[in-house]
Short mmCIF file of N, CA and C and ligand atoms in Angstrom, two decimals:
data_model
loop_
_atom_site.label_atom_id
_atom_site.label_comp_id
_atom_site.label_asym_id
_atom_site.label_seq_id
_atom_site.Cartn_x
_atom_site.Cartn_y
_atom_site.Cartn_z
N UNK X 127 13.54 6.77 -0.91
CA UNK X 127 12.23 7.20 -1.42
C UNK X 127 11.14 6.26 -0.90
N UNK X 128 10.27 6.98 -0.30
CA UNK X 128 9.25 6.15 0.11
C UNK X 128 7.83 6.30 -1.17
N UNK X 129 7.36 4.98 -0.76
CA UNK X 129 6.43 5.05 -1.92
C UNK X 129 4.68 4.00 -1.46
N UNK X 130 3.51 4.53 -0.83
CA UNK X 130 2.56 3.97 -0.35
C UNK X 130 1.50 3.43 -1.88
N UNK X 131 1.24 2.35 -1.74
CA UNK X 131 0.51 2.19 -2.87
C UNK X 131 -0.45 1.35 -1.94
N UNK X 132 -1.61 1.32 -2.59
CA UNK X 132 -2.64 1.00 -1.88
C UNK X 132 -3.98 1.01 -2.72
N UNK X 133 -5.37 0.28 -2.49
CA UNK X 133 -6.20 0.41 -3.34
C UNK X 133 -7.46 0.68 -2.31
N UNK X 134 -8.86 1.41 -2.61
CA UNK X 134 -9.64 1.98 -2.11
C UNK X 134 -10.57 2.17 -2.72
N UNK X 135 -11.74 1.88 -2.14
CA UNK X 135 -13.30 1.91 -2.45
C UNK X 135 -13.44 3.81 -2.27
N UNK X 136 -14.61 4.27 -2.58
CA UNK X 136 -15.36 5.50 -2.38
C UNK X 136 -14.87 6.08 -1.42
N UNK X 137 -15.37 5.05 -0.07
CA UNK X 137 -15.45 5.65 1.11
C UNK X 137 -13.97 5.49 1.57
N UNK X 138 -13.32 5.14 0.72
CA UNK X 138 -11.86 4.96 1.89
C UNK X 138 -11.61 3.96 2.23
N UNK X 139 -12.84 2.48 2.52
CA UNK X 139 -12.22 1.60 2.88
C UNK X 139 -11.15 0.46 1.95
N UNK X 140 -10.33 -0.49 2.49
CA UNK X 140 -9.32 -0.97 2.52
C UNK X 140 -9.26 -2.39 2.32
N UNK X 141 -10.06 -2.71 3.73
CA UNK X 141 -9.91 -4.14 4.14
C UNK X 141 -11.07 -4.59 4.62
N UNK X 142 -11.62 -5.75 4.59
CA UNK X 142 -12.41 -6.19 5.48
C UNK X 142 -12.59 -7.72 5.63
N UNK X 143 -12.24 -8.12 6.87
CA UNK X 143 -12.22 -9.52 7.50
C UNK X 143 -11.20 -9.50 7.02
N UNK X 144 -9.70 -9.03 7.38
CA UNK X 144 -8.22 -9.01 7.36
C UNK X 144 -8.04 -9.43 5.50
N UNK X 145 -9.24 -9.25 4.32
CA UNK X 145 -8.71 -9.27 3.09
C UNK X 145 -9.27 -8.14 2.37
N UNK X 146 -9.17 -8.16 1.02
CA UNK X 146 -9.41 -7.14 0.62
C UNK X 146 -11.36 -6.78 0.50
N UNK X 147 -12.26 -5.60 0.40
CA UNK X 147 -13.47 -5.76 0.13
C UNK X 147 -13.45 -6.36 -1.37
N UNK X 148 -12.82 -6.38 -2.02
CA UNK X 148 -13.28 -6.62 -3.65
C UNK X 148 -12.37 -7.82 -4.06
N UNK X 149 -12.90 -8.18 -5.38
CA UNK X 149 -12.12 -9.20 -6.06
C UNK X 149 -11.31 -8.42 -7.42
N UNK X 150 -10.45 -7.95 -7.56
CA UNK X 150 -10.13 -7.27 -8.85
C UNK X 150 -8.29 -7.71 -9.23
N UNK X 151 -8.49 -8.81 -9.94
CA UNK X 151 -6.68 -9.58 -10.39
C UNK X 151 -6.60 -8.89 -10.96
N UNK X 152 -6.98 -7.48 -11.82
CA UNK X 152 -5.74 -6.38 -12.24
C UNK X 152 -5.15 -5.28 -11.63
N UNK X 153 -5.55 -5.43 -10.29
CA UNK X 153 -4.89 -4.62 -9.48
C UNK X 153 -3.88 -5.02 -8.56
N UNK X 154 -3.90 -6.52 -8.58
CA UNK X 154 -3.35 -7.27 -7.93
C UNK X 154 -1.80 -7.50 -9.13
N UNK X 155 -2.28 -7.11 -10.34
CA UNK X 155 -0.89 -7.54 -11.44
C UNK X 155 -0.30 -5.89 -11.44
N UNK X 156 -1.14 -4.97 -11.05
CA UNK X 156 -0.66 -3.70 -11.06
C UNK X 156 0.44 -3.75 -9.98
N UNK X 157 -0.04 -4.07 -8.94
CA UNK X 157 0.18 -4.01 -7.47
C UNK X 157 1.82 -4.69 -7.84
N UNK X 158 1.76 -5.83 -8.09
CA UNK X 158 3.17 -6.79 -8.93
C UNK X 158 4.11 -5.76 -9.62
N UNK X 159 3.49 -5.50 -10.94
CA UNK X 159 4.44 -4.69 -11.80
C UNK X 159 4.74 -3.13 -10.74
N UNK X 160 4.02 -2.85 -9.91
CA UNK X 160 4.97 -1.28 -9.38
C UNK X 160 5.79 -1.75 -8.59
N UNK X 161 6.06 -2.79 -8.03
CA UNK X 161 7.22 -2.96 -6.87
C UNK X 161 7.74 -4.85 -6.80
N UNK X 162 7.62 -4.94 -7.93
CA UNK X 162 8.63 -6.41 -8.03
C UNK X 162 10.55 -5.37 -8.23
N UNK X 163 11.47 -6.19 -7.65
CA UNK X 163 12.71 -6.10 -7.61
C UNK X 163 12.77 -4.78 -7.04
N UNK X 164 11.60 -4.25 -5.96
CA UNK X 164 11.85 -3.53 -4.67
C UNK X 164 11.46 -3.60 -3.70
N UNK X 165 11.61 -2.99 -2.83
CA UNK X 165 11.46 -3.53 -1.38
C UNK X 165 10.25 -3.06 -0.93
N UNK X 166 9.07 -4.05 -0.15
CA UNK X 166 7.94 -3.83 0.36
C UNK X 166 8.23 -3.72 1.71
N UNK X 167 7.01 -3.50 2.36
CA UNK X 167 7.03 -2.83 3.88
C UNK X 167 5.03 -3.09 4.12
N UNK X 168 5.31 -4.58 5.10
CA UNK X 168 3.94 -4.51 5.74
C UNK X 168 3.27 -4.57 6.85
N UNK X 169 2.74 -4.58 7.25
CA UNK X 169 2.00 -4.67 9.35
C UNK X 169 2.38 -6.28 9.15
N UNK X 170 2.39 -6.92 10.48
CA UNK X 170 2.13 -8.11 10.98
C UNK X 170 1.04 -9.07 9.95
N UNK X 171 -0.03 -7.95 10.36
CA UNK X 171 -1.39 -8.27 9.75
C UNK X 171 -1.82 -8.62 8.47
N UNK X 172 -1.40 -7.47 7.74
CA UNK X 172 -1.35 -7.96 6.42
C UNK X 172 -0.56 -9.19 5.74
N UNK X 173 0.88 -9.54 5.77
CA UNK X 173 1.75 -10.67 6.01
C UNK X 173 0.96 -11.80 6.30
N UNK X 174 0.11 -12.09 7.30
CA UNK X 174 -0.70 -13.00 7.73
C UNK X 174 -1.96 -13.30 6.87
N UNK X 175 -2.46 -11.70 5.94
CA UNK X 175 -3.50 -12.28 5.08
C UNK X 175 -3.12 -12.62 4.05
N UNK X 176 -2.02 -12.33 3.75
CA UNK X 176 -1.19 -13.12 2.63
C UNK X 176 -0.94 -14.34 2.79
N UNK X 177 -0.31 -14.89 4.02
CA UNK X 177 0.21 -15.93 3.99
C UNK X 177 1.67 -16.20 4.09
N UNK X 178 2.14 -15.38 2.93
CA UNK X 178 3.86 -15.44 2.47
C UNK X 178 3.96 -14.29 2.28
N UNK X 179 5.35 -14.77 1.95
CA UNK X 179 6.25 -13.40 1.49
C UNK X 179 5.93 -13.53 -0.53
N UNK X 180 6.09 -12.25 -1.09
CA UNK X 180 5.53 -12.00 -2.44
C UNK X 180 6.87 -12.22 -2.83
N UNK X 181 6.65 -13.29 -4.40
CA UNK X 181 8.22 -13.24 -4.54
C UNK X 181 8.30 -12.15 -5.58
N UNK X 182 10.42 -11.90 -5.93
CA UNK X 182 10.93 -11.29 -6.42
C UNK X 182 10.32 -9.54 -5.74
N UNK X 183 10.66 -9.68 -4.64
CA UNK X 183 10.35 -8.47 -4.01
C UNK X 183 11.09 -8.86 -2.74
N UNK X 184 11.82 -7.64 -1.75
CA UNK X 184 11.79 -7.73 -0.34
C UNK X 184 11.03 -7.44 0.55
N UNK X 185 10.56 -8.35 1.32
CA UNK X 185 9.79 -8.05 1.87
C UNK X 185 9.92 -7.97 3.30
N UNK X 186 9.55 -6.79 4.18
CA UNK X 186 9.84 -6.32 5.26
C UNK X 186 8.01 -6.21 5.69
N UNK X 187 8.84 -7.07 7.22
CA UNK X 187 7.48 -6.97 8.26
C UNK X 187 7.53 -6.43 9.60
N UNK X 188 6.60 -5.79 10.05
CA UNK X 188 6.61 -4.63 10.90
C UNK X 188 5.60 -5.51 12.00
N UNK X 189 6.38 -5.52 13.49
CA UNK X 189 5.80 -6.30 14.41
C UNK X 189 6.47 -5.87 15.45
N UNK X 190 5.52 -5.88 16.80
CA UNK X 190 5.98 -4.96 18.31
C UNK X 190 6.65 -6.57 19.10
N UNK X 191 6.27 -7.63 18.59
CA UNK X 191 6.29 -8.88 19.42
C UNK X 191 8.08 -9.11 19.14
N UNK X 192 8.61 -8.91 19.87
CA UNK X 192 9.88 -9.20 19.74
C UNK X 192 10.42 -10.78 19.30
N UNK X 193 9.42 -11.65 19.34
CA UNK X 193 10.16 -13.26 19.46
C UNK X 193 9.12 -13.72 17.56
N UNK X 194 8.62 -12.53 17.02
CA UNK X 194 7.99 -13.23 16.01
C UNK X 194 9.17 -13.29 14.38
N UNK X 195 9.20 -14.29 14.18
CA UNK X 195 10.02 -14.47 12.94
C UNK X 195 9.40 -14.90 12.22
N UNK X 196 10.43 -14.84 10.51
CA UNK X 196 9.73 -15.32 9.45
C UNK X 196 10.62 -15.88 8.56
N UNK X 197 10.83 -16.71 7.95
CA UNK X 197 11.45 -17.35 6.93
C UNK X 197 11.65 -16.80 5.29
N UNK X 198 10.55 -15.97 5.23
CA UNK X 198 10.69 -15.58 4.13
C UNK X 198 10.46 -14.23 3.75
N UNK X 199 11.18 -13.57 5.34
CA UNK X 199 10.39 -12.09 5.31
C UNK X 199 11.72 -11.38 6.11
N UNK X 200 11.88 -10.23 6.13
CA UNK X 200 12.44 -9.77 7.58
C UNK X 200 11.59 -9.00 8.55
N UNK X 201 12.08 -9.40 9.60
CA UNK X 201 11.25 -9.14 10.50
C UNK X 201 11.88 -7.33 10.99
N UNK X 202 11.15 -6.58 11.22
CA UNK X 202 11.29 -5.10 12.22
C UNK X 202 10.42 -4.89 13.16
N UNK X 203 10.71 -3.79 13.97
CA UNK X 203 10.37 -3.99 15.20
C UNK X 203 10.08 -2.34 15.11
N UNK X 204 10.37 -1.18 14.50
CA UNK X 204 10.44 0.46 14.68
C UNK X 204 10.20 1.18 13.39
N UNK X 205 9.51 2.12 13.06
CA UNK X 205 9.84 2.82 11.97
C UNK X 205 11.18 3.41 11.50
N UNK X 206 11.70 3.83 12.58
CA UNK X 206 12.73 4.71 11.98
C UNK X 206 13.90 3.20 11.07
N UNK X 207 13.72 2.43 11.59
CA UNK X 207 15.15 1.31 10.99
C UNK X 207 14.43 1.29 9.23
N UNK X 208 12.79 1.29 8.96
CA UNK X 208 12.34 1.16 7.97
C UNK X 208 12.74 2.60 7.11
N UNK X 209 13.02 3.42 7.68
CA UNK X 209 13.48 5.15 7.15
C UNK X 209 14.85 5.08 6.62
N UNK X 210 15.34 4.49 7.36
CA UNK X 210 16.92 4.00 7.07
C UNK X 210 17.05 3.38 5.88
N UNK X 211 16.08 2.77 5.44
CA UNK X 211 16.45 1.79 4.55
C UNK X 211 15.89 2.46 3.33
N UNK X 212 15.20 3.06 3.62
CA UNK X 212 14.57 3.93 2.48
C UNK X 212 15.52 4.92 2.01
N UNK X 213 16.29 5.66 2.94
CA UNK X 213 16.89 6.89 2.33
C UNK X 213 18.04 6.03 1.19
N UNK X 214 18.66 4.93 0.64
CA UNK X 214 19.41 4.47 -0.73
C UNK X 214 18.43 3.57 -1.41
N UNK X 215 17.16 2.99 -1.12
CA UNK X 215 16.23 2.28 -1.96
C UNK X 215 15.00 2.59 -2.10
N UNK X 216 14.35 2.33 -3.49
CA UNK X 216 13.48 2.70 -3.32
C UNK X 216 11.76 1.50 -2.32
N UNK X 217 11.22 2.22 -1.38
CA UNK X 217 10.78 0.91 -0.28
C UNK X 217 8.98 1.21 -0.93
N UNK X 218 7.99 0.51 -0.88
CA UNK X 218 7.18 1.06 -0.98
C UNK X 218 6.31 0.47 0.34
N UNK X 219 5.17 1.02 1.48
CA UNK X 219 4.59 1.03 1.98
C UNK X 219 3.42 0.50 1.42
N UNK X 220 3.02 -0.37 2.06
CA UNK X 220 1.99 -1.55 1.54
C UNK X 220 0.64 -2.14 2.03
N UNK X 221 0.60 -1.64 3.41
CA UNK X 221 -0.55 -1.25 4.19
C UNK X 221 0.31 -2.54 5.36
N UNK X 222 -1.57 -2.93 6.42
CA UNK X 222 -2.34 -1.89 5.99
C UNK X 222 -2.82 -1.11 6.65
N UNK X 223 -3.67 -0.36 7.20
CA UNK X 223 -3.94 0.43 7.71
C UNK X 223 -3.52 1.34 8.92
N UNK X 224 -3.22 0.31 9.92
CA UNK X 224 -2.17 0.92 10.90
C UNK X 224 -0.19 1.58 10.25
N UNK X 225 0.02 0.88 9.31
CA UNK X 225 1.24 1.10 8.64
C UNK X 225 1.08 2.14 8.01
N UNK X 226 -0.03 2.23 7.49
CA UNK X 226 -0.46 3.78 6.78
C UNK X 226 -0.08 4.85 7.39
N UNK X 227 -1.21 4.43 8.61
CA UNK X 227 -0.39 5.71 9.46
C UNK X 227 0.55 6.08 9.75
N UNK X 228 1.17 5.13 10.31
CA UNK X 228 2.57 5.48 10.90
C UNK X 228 3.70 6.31 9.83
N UNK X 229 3.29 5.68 8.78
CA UNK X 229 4.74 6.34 7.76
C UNK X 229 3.85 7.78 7.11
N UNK X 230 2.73 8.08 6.93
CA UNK X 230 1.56 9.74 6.54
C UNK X 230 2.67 10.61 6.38
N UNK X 231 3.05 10.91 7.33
CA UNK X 231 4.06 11.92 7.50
C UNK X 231 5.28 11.71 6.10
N UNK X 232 5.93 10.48 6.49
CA UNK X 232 7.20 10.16 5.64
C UNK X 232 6.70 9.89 4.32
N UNK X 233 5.76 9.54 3.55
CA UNK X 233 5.48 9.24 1.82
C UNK X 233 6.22 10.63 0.98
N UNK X 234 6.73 9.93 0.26
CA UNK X 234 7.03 11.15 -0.98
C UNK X 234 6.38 10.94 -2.04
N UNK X 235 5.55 9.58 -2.59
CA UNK X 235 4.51 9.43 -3.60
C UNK X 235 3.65 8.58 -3.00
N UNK X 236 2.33 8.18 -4.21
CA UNK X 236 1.49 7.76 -3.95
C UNK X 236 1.05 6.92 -5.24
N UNK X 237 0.70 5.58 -5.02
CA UNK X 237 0.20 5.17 -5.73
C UNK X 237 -1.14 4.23 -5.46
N UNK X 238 -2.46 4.69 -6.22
CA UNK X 238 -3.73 4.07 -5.76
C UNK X 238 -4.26 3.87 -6.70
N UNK X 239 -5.11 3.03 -6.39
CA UNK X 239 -5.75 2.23 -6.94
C UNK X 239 -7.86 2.52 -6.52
N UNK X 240 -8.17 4.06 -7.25
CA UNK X 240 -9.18 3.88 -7.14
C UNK X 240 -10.44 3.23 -7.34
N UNK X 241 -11.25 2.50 -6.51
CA UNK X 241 -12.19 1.40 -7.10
C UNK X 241 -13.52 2.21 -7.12
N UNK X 242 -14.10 2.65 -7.92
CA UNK X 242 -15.38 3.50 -8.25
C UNK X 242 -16.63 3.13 -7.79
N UNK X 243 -17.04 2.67 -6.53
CA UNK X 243 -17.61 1.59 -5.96
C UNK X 243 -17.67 1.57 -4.41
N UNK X 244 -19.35 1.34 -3.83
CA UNK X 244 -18.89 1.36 -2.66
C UNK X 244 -19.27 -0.22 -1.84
N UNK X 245 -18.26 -0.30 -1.68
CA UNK X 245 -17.85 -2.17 -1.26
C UNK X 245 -17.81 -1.99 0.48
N UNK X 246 -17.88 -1.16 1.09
CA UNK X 246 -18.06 -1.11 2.90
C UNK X 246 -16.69 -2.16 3.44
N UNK X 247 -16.67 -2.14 4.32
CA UNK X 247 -15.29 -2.94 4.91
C UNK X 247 -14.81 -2.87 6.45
N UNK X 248 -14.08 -3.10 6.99
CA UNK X 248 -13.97 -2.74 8.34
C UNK X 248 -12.76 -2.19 8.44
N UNK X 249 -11.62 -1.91 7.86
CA UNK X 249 -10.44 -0.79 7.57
C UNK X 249 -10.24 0.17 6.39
N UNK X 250 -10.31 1.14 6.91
CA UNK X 250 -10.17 2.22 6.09
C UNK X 250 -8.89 2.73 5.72
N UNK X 251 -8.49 3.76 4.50
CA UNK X 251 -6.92 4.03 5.03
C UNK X 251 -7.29 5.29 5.86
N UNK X 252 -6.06 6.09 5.83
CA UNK X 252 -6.09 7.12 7.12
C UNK X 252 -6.97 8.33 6.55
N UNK X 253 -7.30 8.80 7.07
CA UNK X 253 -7.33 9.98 6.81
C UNK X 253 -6.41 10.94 6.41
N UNK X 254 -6.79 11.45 5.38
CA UNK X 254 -5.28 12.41 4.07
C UNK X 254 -5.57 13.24 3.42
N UNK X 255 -4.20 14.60 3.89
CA UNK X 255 -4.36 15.86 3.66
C UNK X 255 -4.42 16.04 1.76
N UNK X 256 -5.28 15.60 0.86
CA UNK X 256 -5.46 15.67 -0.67
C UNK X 256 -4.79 16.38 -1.35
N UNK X 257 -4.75 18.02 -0.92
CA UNK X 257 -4.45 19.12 -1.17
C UNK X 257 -2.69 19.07 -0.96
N UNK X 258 -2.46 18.06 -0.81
CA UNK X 258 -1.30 18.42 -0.50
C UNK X 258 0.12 17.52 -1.32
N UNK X 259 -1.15 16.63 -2.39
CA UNK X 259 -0.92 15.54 -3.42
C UNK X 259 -1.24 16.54 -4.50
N UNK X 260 0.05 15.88 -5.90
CA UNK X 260 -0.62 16.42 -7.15
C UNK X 260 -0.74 15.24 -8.06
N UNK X 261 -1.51 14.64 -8.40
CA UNK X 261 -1.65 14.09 -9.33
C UNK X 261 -1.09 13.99 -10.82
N UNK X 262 -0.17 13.11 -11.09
CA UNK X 262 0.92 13.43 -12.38
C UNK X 262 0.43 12.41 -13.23
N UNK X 263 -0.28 11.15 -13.29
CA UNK X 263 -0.19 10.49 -14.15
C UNK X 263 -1.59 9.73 -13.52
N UNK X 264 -2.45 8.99 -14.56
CA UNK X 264 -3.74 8.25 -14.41
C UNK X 264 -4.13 7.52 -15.56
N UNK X 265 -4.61 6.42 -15.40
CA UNK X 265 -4.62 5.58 -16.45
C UNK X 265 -6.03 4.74 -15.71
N UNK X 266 -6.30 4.52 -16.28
CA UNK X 266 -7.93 3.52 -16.03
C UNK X 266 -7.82 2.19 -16.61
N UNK X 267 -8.35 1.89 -15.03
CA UNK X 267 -8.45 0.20 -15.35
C UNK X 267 -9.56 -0.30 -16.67
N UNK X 268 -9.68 -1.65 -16.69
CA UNK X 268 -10.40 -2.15 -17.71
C UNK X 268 -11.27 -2.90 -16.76
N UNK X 269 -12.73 -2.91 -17.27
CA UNK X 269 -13.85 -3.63 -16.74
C UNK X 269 -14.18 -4.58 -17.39
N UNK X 270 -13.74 -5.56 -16.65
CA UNK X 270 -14.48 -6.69 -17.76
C UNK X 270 -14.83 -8.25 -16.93
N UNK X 271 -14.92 -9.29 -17.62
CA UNK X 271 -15.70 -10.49 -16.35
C UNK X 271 -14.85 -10.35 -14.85
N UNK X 272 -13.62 -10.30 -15.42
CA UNK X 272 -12.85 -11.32 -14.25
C UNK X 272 -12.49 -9.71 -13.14
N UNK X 273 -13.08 -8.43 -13.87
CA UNK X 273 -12.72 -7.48 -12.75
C UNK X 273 -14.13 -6.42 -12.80
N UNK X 274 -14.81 -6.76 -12.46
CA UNK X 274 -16.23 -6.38 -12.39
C UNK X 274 -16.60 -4.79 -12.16
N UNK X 275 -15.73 -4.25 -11.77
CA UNK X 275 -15.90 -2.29 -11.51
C UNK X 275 -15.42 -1.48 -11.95
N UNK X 276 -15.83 -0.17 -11.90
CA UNK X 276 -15.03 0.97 -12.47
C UNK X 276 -13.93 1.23 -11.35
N UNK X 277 -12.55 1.17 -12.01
CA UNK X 277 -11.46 1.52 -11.37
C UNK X 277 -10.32 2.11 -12.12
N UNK X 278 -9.67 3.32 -11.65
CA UNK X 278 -8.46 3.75 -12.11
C UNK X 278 -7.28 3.87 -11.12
N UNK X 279 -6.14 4.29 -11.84
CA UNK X 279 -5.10 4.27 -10.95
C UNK X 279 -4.22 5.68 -11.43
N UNK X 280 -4.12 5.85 -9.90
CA UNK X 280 -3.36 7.53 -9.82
C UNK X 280 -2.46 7.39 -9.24
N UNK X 281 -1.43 8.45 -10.12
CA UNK X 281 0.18 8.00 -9.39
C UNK X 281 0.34 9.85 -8.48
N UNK X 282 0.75 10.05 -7.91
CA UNK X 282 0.54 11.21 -7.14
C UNK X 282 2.09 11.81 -6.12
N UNK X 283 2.70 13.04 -6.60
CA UNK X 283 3.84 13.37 -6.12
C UNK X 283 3.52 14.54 -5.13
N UNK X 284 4.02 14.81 -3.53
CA UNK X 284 3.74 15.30 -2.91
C UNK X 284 4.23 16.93 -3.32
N UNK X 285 3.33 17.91 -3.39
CA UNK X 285 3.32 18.99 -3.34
C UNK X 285 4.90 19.91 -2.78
N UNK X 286 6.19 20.49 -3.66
CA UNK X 286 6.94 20.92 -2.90
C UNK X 286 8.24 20.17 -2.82
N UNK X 287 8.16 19.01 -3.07
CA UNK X 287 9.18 17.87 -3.50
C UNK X 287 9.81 18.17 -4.17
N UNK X 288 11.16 18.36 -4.37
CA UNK X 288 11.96 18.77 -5.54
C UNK X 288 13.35 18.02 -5.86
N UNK X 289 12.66 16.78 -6.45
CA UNK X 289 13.43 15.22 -6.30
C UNK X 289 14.28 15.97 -7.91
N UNK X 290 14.49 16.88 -8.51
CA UNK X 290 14.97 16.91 -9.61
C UNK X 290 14.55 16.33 -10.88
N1 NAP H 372 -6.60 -2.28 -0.09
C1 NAP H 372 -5.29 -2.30 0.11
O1 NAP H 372 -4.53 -1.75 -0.68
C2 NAP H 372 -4.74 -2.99 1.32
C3 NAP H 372 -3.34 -3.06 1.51
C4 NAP H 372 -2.86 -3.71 2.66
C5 NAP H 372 -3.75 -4.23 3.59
N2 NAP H 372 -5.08 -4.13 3.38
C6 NAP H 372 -6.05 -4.64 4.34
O2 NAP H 372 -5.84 -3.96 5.58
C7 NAP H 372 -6.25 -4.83 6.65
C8 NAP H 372 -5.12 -4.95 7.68
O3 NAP H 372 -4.80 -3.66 8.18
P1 NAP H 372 -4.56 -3.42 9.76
O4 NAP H 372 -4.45 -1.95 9.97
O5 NAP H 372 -5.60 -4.17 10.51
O6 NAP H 372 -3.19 -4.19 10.06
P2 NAP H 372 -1.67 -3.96 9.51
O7 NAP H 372 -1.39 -2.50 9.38
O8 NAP H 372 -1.44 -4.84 8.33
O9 NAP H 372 -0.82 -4.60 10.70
C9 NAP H 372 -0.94 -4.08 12.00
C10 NAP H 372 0.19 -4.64 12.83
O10 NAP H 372 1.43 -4.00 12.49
C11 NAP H 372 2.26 -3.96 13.62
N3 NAP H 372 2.58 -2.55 13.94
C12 NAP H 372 1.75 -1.48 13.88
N4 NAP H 372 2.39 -0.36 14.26
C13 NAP H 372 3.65 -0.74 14.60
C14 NAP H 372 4.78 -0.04 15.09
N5 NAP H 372 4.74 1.29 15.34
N6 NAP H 372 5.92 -0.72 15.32
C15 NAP H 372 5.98 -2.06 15.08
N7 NAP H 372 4.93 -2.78 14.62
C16 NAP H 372 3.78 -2.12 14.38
C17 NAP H 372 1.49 -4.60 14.78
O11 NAP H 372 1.84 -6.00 14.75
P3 NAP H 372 1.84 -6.90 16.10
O12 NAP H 372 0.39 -6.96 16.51
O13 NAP H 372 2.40 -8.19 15.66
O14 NAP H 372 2.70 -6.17 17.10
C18 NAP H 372 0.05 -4.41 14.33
O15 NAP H 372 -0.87 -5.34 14.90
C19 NAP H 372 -6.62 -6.14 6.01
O16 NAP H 372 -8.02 -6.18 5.78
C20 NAP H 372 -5.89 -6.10 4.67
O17 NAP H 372 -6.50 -6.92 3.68
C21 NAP H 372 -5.59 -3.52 2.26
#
């Protein structure tokens, strides 16, 4: 089961200057509680604006440079080996933006993190067929000092899926 979670301003954007546009630590504890003791999946890039690997999670990094390693990560090199691993666990897709793309096709859910707000940025996520998401569950963030905007979070199962 693949699973993209991700958070987003108005316009779509993502990222900007390789971190996030906003400051919001409850999306960042959201982000924690949906995928601690499962396996993440990120670009090169992102990995790097982190720093580390997130603990109590696996974390898988996606890189074309054949000689780049990591100590506290595994390193991949292809989508399909990341497909593999998905079909007995559950993996979630983590950005950012180029990783988005690549897996569009493969997501079977969605989880976001809308920020009600337009914060501008220099990565966007992809462009995405809406209509083709249903929205099953939503819960709204809380505004308060330490997270300054209107934000909710939508969990979203692809249209046609018939996981039982
Ligand atoms: N708001 C959010 O939820 C969220 C989540 C994650 C990230 N972000 C933001 O997104 C921005 C980074 O996104 P990005 O699109 O620039 O970079 P990225 O997707 O994190 O990483 C891109 C890198 O992934 C590797 N890659 C891409 N396609 C590949 C393929 N087919 N096979 C193997 N490796 C592949 C390449 O690494 P090499 O160059 O090493 O080959 C590429 O440079 C940052 O601003 C970050 O803060 C936001």
């Amino acid at each position: 089961m693949l699973t993209f979670i991700w958070a987003q301003d108005k316009d779509g954007y993502i990222g900007k200057d390789n971190t996030m546009p906003w400051r919001l630590p409850a999306d960042l504890q959201h982000f924690k509680k949906e995928t601690s003791g499962h396996t993440i999946v990120m670009g090169r890039k992102t990995y790097e604006s982190i720093g580390k690997a997130l603990p109590n999670r696996e974390s898988i990094v996606l890189t074309r440079d054949p000689d780049y390693s990591l100590t506290d990560a595994k390193v991949v090199h292809s989508k399909a080996e990341i497909l593999e691993i998905a079909q007995d666990k559950d993996v979630f897709i983590t950005g950012g933006a180029e990783i988005y793309q690549l897996f569009l096709e493969d997501a079977d859910a969605l989880i976001v993190t809308h920020v009600e707000a337009t914060c501008g940025g220099d990565t966007r996520f992809p462009t995405m067929d809406w209509s083709k998401w249903q929205l099953t569950k939503r819960e709204n963030g809380t505004r308060d000092a330490k997270n300054d905007l209107d934000f909710w979070y939508g969990w979203y199962e692809k249209m046609g899926n018939n996981r039982g």
